[in-house]
Coordinates of C-alpha atoms and ligand atoms in Angstrom, one line a residue:
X282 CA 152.0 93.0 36.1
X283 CA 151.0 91.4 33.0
X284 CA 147.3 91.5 31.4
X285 CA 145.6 89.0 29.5
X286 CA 142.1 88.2 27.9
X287 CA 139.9 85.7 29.1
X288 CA 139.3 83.9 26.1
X289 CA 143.2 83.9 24.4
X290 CA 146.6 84.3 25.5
X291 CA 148.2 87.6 25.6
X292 CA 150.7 90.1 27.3
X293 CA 149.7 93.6 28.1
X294 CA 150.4 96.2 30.2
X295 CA 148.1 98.0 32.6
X296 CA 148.0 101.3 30.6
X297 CA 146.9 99.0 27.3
X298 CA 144.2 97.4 29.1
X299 CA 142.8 100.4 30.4
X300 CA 142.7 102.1 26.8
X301 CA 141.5 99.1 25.4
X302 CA 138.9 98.2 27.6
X303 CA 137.6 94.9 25.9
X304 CA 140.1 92.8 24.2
X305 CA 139.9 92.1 20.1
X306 CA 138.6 88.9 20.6
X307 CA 135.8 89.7 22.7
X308 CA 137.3 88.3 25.8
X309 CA 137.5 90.7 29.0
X310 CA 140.9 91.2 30.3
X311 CA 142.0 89.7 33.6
X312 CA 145.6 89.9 35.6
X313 CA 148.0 86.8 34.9
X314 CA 148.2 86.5 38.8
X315 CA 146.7 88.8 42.1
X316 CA 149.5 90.7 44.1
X317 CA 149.1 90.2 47.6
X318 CA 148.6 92.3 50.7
X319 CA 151.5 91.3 53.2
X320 CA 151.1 92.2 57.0
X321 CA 153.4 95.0 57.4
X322 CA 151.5 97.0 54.1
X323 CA 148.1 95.5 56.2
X324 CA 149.4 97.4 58.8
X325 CA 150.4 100.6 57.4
X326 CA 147.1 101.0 55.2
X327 CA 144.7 101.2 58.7
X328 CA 145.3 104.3 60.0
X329 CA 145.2 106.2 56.5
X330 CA 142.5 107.8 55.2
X331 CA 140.5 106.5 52.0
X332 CA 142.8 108.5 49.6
X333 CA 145.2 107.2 50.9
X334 CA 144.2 104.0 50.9
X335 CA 143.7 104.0 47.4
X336 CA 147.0 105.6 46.6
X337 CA 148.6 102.3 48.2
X338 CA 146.5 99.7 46.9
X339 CA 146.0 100.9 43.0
X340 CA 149.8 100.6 42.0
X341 CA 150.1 96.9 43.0
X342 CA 147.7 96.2 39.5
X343 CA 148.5 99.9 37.8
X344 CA 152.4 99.0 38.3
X345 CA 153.4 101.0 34.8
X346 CA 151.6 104.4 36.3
X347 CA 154.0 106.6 37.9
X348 CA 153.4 107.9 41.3
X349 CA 152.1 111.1 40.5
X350 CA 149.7 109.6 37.8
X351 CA 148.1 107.7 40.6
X352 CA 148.0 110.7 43.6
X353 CA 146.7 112.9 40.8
X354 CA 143.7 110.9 40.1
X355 CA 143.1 109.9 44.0
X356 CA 142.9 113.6 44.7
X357 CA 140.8 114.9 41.7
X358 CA 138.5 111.6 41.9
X359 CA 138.0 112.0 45.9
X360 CA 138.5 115.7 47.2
X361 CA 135.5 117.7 47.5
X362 CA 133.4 115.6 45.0
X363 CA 131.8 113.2 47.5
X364 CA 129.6 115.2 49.6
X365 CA 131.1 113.3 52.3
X366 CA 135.1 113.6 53.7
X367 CA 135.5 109.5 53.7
X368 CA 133.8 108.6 50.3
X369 CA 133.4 105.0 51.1
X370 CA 131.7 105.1 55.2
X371 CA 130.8 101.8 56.6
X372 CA 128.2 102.2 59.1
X373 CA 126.8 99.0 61.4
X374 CA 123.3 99.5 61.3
X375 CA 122.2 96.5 62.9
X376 CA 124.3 94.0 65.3
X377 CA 127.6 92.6 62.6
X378 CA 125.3 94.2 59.5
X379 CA 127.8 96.9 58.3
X380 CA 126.5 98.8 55.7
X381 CA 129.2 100.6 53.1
X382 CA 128.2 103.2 51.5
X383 CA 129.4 103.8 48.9
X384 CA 126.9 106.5 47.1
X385 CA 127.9 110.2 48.2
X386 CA 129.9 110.3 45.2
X387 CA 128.1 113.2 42.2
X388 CA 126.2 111.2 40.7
X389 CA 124.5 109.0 44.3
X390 CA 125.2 105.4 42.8
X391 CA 128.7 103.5 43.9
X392 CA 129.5 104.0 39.7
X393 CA 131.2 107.1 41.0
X394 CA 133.6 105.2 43.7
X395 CA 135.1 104.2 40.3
X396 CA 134.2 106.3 37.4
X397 CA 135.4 109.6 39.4
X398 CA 139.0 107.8 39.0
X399 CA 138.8 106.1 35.3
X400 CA 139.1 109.7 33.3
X401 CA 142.5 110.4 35.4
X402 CA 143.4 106.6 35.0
X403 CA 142.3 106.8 31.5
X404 CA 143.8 110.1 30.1
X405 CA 146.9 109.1 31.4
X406 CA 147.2 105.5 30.0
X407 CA 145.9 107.0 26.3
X408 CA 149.0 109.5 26.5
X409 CA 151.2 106.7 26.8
X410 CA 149.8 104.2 24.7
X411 CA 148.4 106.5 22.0
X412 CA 149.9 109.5 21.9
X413 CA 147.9 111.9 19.8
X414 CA 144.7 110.0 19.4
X415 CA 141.0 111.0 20.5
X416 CA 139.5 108.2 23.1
X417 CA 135.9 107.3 22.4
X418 CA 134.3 106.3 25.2
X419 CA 131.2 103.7 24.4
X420 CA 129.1 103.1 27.2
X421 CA 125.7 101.2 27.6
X422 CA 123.9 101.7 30.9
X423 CA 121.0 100.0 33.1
X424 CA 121.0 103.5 34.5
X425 CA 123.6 104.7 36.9
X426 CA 126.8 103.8 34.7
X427 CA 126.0 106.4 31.8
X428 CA 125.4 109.2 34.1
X429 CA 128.5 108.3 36.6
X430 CA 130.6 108.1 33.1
X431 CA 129.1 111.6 31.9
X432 CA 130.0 113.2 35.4
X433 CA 133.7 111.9 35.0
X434 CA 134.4 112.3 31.0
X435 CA 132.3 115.7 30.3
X436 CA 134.8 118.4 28.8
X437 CA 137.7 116.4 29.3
X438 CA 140.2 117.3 26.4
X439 CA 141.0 114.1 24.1
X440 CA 137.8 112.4 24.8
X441 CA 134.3 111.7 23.4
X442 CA 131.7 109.8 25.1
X443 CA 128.5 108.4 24.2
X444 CA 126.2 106.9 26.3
X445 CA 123.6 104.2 25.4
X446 CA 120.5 103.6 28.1
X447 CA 117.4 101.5 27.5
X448 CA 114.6 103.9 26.9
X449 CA 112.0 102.2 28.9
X450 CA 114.5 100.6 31.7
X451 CA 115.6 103.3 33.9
X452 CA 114.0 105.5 36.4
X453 CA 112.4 108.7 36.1
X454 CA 115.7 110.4 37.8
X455 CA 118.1 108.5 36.2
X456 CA 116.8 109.1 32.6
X457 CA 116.7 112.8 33.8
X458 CA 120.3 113.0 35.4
X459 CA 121.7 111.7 32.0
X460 CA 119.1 113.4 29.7
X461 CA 120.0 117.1 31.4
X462 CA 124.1 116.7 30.8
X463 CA 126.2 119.3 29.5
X464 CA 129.6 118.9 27.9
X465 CA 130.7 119.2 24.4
X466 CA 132.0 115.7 23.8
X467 CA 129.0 114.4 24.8
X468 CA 125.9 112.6 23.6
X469 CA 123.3 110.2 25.3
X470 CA 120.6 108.4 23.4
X471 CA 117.9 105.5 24.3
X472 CA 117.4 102.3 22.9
X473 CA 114.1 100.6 22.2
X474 CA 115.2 97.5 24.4
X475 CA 117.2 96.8 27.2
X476 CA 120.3 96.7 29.0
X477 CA 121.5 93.3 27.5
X478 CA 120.6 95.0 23.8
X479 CA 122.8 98.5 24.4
X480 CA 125.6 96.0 26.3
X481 CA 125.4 93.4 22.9
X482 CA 125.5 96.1 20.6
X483 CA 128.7 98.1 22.2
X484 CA 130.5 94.8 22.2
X485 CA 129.8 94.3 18.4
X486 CA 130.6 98.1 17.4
X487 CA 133.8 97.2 19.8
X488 CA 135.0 94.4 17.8
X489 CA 133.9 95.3 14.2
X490 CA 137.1 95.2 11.9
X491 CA 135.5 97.6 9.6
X492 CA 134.3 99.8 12.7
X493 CA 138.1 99.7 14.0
X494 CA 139.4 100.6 10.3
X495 CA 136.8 104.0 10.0
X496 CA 138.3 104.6 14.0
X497 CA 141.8 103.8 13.2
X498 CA 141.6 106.2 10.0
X499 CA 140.5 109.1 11.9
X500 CA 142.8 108.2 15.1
X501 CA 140.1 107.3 17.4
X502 CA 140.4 104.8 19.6
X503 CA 137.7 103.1 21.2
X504 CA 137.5 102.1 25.1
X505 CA 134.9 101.5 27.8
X506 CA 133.8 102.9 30.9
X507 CA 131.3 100.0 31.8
X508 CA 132.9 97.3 34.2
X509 CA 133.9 95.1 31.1
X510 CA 136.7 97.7 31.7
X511 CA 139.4 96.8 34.2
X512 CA 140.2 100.1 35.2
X513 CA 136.7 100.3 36.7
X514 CA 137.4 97.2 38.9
X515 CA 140.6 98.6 40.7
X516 CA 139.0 101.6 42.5
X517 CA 136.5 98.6 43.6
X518 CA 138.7 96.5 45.0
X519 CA 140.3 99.2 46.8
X520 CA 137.0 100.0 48.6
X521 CA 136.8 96.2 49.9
X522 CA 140.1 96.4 51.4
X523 CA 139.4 99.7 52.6
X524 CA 136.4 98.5 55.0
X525 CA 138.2 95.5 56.1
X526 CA 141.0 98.0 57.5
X527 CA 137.8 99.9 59.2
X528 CA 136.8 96.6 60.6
X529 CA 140.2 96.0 62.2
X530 CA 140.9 99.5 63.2
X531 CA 137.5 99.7 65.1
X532 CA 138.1 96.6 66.5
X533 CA 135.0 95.3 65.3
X534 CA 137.3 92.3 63.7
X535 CA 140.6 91.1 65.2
X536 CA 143.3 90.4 62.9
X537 CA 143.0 86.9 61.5
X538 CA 138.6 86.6 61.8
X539 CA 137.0 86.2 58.6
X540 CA 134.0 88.3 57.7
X541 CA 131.3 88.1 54.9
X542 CA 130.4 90.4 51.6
X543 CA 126.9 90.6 50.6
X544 CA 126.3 92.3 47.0
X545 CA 123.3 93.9 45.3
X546 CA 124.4 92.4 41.6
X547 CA 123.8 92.8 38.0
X548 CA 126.9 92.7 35.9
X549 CA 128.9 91.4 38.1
X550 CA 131.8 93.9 38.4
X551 CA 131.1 94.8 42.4
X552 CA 130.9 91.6 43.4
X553 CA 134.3 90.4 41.3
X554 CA 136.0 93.2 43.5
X555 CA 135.1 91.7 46.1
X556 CA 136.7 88.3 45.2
X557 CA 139.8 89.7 43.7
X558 CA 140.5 91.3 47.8
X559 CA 139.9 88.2 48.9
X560 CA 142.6 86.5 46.1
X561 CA 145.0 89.6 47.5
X562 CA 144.4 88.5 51.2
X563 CA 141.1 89.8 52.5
X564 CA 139.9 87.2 54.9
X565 CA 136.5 87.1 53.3
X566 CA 134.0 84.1 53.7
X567 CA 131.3 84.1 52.0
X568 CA 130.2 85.7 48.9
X569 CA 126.3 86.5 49.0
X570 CA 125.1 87.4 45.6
X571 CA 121.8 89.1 45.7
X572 CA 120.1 89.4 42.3
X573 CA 116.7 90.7 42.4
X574 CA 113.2 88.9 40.0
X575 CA 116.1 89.0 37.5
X576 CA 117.9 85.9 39.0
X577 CA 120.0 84.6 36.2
X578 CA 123.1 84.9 38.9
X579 CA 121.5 83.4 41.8
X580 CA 120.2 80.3 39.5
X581 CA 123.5 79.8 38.2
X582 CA 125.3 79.2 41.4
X583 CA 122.8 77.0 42.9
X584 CA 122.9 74.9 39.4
X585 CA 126.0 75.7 37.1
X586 CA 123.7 76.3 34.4
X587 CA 123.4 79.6 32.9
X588 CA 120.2 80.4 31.2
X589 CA 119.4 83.7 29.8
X590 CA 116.1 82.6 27.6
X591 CA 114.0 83.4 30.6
X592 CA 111.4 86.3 30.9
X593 CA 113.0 89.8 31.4
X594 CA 111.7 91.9 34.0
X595 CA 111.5 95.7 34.8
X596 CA 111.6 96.2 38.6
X597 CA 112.4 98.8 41.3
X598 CA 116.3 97.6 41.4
X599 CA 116.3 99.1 37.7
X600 CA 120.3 99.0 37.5
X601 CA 120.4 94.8 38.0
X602 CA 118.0 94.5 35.3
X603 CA 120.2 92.1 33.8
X604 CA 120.3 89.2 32.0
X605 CA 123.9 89.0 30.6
X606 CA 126.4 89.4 33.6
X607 CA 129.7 90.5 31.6
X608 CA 132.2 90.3 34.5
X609 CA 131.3 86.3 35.6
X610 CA 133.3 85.4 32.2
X611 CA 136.2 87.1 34.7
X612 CA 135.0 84.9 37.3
X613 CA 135.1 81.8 35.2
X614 CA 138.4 82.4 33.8
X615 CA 140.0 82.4 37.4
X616 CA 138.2 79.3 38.3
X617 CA 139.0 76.9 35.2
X618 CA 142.7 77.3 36.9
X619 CA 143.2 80.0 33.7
X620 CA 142.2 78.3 30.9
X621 CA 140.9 80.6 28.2
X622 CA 139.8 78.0 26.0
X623 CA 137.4 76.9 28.2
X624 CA 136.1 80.3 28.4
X625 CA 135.6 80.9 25.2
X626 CA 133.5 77.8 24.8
X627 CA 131.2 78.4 27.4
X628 CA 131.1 82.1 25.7
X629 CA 130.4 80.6 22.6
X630 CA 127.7 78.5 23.7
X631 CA 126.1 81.4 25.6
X632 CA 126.2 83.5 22.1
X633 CA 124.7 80.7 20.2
X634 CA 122.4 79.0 22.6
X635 CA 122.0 81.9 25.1
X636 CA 123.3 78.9 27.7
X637 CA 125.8 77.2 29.2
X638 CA 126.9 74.5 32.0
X639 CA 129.9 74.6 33.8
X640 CA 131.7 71.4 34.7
X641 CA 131.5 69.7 38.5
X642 CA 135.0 70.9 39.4
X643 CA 134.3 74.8 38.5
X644 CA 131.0 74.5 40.1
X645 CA 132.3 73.5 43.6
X646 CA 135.2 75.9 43.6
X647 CA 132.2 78.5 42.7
X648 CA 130.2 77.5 45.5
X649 CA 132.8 77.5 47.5
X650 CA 132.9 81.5 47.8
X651 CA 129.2 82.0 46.7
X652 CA 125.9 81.7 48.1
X653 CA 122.9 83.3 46.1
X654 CA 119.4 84.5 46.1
X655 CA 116.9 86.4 45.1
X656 CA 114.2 89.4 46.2
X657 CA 111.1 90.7 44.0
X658 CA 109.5 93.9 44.4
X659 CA 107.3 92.8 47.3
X660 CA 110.0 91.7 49.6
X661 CA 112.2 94.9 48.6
X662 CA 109.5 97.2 49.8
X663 CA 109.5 95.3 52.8
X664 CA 113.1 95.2 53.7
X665 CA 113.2 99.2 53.4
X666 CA 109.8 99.8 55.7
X667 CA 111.5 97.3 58.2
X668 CA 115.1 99.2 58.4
X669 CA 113.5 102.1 58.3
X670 CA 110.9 101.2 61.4
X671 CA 113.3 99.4 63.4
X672 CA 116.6 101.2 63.3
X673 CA 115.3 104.3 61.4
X674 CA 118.2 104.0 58.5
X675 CA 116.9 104.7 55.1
X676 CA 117.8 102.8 52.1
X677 CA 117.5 102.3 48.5
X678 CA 115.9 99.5 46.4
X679 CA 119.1 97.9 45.2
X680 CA 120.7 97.8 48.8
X681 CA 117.3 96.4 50.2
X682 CA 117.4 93.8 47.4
X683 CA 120.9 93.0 49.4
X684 CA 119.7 93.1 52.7
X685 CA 116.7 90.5 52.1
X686 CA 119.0 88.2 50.9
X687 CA 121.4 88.6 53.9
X688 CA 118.8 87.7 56.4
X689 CA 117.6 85.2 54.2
X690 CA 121.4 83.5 54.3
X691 CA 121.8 84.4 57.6
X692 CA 118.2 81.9 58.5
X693 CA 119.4 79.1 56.2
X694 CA 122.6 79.0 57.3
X695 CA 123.2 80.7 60.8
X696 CA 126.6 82.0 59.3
X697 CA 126.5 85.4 61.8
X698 CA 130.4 86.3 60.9
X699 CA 130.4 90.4 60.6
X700 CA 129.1 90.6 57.2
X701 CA 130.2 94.1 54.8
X702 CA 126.8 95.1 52.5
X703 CA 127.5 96.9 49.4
X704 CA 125.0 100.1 49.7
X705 CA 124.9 100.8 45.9
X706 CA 122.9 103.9 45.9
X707 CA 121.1 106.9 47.1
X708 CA 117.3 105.9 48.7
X709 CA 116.3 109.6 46.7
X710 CA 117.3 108.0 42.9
X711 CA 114.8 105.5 44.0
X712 CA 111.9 107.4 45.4
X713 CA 109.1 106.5 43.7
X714 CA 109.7 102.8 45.1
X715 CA 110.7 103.9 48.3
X716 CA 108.6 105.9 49.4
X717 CA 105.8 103.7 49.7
X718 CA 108.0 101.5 51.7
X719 CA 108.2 104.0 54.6
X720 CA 105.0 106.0 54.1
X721 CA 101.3 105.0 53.4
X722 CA 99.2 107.7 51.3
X723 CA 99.5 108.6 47.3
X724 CA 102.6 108.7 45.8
X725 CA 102.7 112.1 43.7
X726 CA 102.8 112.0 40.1
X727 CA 105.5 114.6 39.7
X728 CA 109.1 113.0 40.6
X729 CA 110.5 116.1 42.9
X730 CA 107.3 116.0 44.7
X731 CA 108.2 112.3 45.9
X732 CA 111.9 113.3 46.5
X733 CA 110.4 115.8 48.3
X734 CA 107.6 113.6 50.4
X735 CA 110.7 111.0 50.8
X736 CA 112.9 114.0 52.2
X737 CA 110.0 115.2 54.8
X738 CA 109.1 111.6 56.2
X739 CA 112.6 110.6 56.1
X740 CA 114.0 113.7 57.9
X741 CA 117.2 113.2 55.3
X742 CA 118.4 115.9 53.0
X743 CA 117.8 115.3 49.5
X744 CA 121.3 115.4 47.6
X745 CA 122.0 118.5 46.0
X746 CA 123.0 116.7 43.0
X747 CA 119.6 115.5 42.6
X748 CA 118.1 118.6 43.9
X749 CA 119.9 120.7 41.2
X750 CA 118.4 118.6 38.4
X751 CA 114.8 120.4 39.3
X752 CA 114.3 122.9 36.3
X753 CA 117.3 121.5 34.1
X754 CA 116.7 121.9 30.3
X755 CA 116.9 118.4 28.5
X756 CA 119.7 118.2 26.1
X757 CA 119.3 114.9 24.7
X758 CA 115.9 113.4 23.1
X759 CA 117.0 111.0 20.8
X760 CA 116.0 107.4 20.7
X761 CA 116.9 105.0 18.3
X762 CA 116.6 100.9 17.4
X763 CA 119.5 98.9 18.5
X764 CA 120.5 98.0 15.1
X765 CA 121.1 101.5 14.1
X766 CA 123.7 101.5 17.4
X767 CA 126.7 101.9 15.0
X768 CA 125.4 104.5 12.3
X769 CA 124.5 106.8 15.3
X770 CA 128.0 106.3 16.5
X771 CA 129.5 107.3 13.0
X772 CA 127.2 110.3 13.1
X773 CA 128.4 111.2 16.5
X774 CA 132.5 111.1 15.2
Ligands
PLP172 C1 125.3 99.0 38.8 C2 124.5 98.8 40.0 C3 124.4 97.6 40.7 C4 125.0 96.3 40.1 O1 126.4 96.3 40.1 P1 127.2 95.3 39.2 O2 128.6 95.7 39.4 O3 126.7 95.6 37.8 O4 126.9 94.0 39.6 C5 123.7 97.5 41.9 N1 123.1 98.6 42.4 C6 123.2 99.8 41.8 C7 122.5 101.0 42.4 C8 123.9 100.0 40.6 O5 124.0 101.2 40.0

């Protein structure tokens, strides 16, 4: 399997990519074709367990790992670090609405489905590619990514990582999950701006020459842990094929019936995974990409015109605050029939003009796959105080942001195929906007207190992970402007 970048030719090899993570010219890097599932691996894959599962899926993209590269990763990434035994459960909570869950992982976003692997997948790449060197891992966040990344790369010998998050963007837990962590090779810091500004200003600290010369002197080498990074898409995909095989073994789908994918999305990454199983075989329909008051995405397939000069908004589905959706340049890519010159104009254009248009052609293969829509604040609350009444199932902002838009595909179009919804993240990171969802009264001022409240109404257990952050001492107070992004980084090597 040969790797190349969306915006020019090349010819690398999985371990490259991975230690990489963004390719020189700016372009993200993509597979020069999709292996495909054939029946008789189909058939083998259903009765194993997830780990297993993922042991058989990631060498068909990871083809220069060896074997015990890949079953040491499954293992340490999956074993007794998801407080459940199957990491990824898909649960039908109402009549074909299966939700996956994929948020029992150490940090209670689905980050961890991948970011638990990528330090394995990582370590082991770097030792091959660059033998010797230190990996500095550059990460901006919208919240769950930096502390998912911290959780996987804290102490882990021949690595460094620093974590960007925007100061005023993130939710109370998720500033203090990150805030709290311990590690040596670590450090976290806030921006005054937001997720687009600590996403724009890794990218240009990525593919500064005289940034790669002061690295290169000191063997360091730069990669990612944010989706840009392939090795974070992988673990995805194998997640997407994993519920399809529950669908089949529970007999909730017969072999050859199509089903949908509804995703909760800001960058883009989950929601690729998705497509990539369906370019290896899945038999998925639709596509249904739910953005939240943010709705670049959803705009976008109902026009072809990207437009990020629009208001920016905070909300209560923090982690798709989003504006810039890195992994659609992916998306794109695949759809101009692989022409990275195309790419990189539309990239260009969206640089310079903050825009672009697709042509007709690319548009109607798009809409093809994908149906979109959005979901403000209002309708989020709703969609949690309505699951929660009616089948008593508890969910997060982010999901609910997905579920509104299901039902709202599901009137439009009728379309009542078995549809797979992406459950992005524990209803407790979110409590302050969930708990008013399911509860009327005052919402305390003091966070626990609402985890708490949440916990009692709810009848769920808080997550110990977010339990054991009551009391923690706050390592990192630092917050800086976005231009001073790459002097902070020198400071940190
Ligand atoms: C990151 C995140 C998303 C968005 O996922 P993308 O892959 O960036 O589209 C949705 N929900 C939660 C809870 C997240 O942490």
């Amino acid at each position: 399997m040969k790797f190349t970048s969306t915006r020019s030719r090349q010819a690398l090899s999985a371990s490259e990519v991975l230690v990489r993570g963004i390719a020189s010219d700016g372009g993200l890097f993509v597979p020069e074709c999709f292996p495909v599932l054939d029946e008789d691996f189909v058939k083998k894959l259903i009765p194993m367990s997830y780990r297993d599962r993922a042991a058989a899926v990631l060498p068909l993209y990871l083809d220069d790992f060896t074997a015990d590269e890949i079953r040491h990763g499954v293992d340490g990434a999956y074993s007794g670090t998801f407080d459940n035994d199957d990491p990824a459960p898909l649960k039908e909570v109402e009549k074909n609405m299966h939700l996956l869950e994929l948020w029992h992982g150490p940090t209670c976003a689905f980050k961890d489905m991948a970011l638990q692997l990528l330090p394995y997948l990582l370590t082991a790449a770097a030792k091959r590619c660059a033998p010797g060197w230190t990996l500095v891992i550059l990460t901006a966040t919208s919240g769950d990514t930096g502390k998912a990344a911290l959780a996987g790369f804290a102490d882990v010998p021949g690595v460094k990582i620093a974590v960007f998050y925007p100061r005023d963007g993130v939710s109370a837990m998720q500033k203090l999950q990150m805030t709290t962590q311990t590690g040596d090779n670590v450090t976290v810091c806030g921006i005054e701006g937001n997720f687009d500004d600590a996403q724009n200003g890794v990218k240009a600290i990525f593919t500064d020459p005289e940034m790669r010369k002061y690295l290169a002197d000191r063997k360091l080498q730069f990669s990612s842990a944010n989706s840009i990074n392939f090795g974070r898409l992988v673990p995805q995909v194998v997640y997407y094929i994993s519920a399809w095989c529950d669908l089949l073994k529970t007999g909730k789908l017969k072999a050859g019936e199509t089903f949908n994918v509804t995703v909760p999305t800001g960058n883009f990454g989950n929601i690729l995974a998705a497509w990539y199983a369906k370019q290896m075989g899945v038999p998925i329909g639709k596509f249904i990409c739910a953005s939240n008051r943010n709705n670049v995405l959803s705009d976008f397939i109902a026009t072809g015109i990207y437009d990020r000069n629009r208001e920016f908004y905070t909300t209560d589905s923090p982690s798709m605050d989003i504006l810039i959706s890195s992994n659609l340049e992916r998306l794109l890519y695949h759809l101009s029939g692989n022409e990275p010159e195309e790419v990189a104009n539309l990239m260009r254009s969206l640089k310079e003009t903050g825009r672009y248009q697709v042509k007709p052609e690319l548009l109607a293969k798009l809409r093809q796959d994908f149906w979109g829509a959005s979901c403000d604040d209002r309708e989020t609350a709703a969609a949690i105080g309505e699951l929660f009444r009616e089948k008593g199932y508890l969910m997060d902002t982010h999901t609910a942001v997905a579920v509104h838009v299901y039902k709202k595909y599901l009137r439009e179009t009728g379309d009542d195929r078995p549809c797979v919804i992406a459950s992005t993240a524990s209803p407790f990171k979110f409590a302050p906007a969930v708990l008013p969802a399911v509860a009327d009264g005052v919402v305390p001022e003091d966070g626990f207190a609402v985890t708490q409240m949440l916990s009692d109404v709810s009848k769920c257990a808080i997550p110990g992970p977010l339990a054991s952050l009551k009391g923690r001492e706050v390592l990192h107070r630092q917050s800086i402007a976005k231009e001073d992004m790459p002097e902070f980084i020198r400071n940190f090597l």
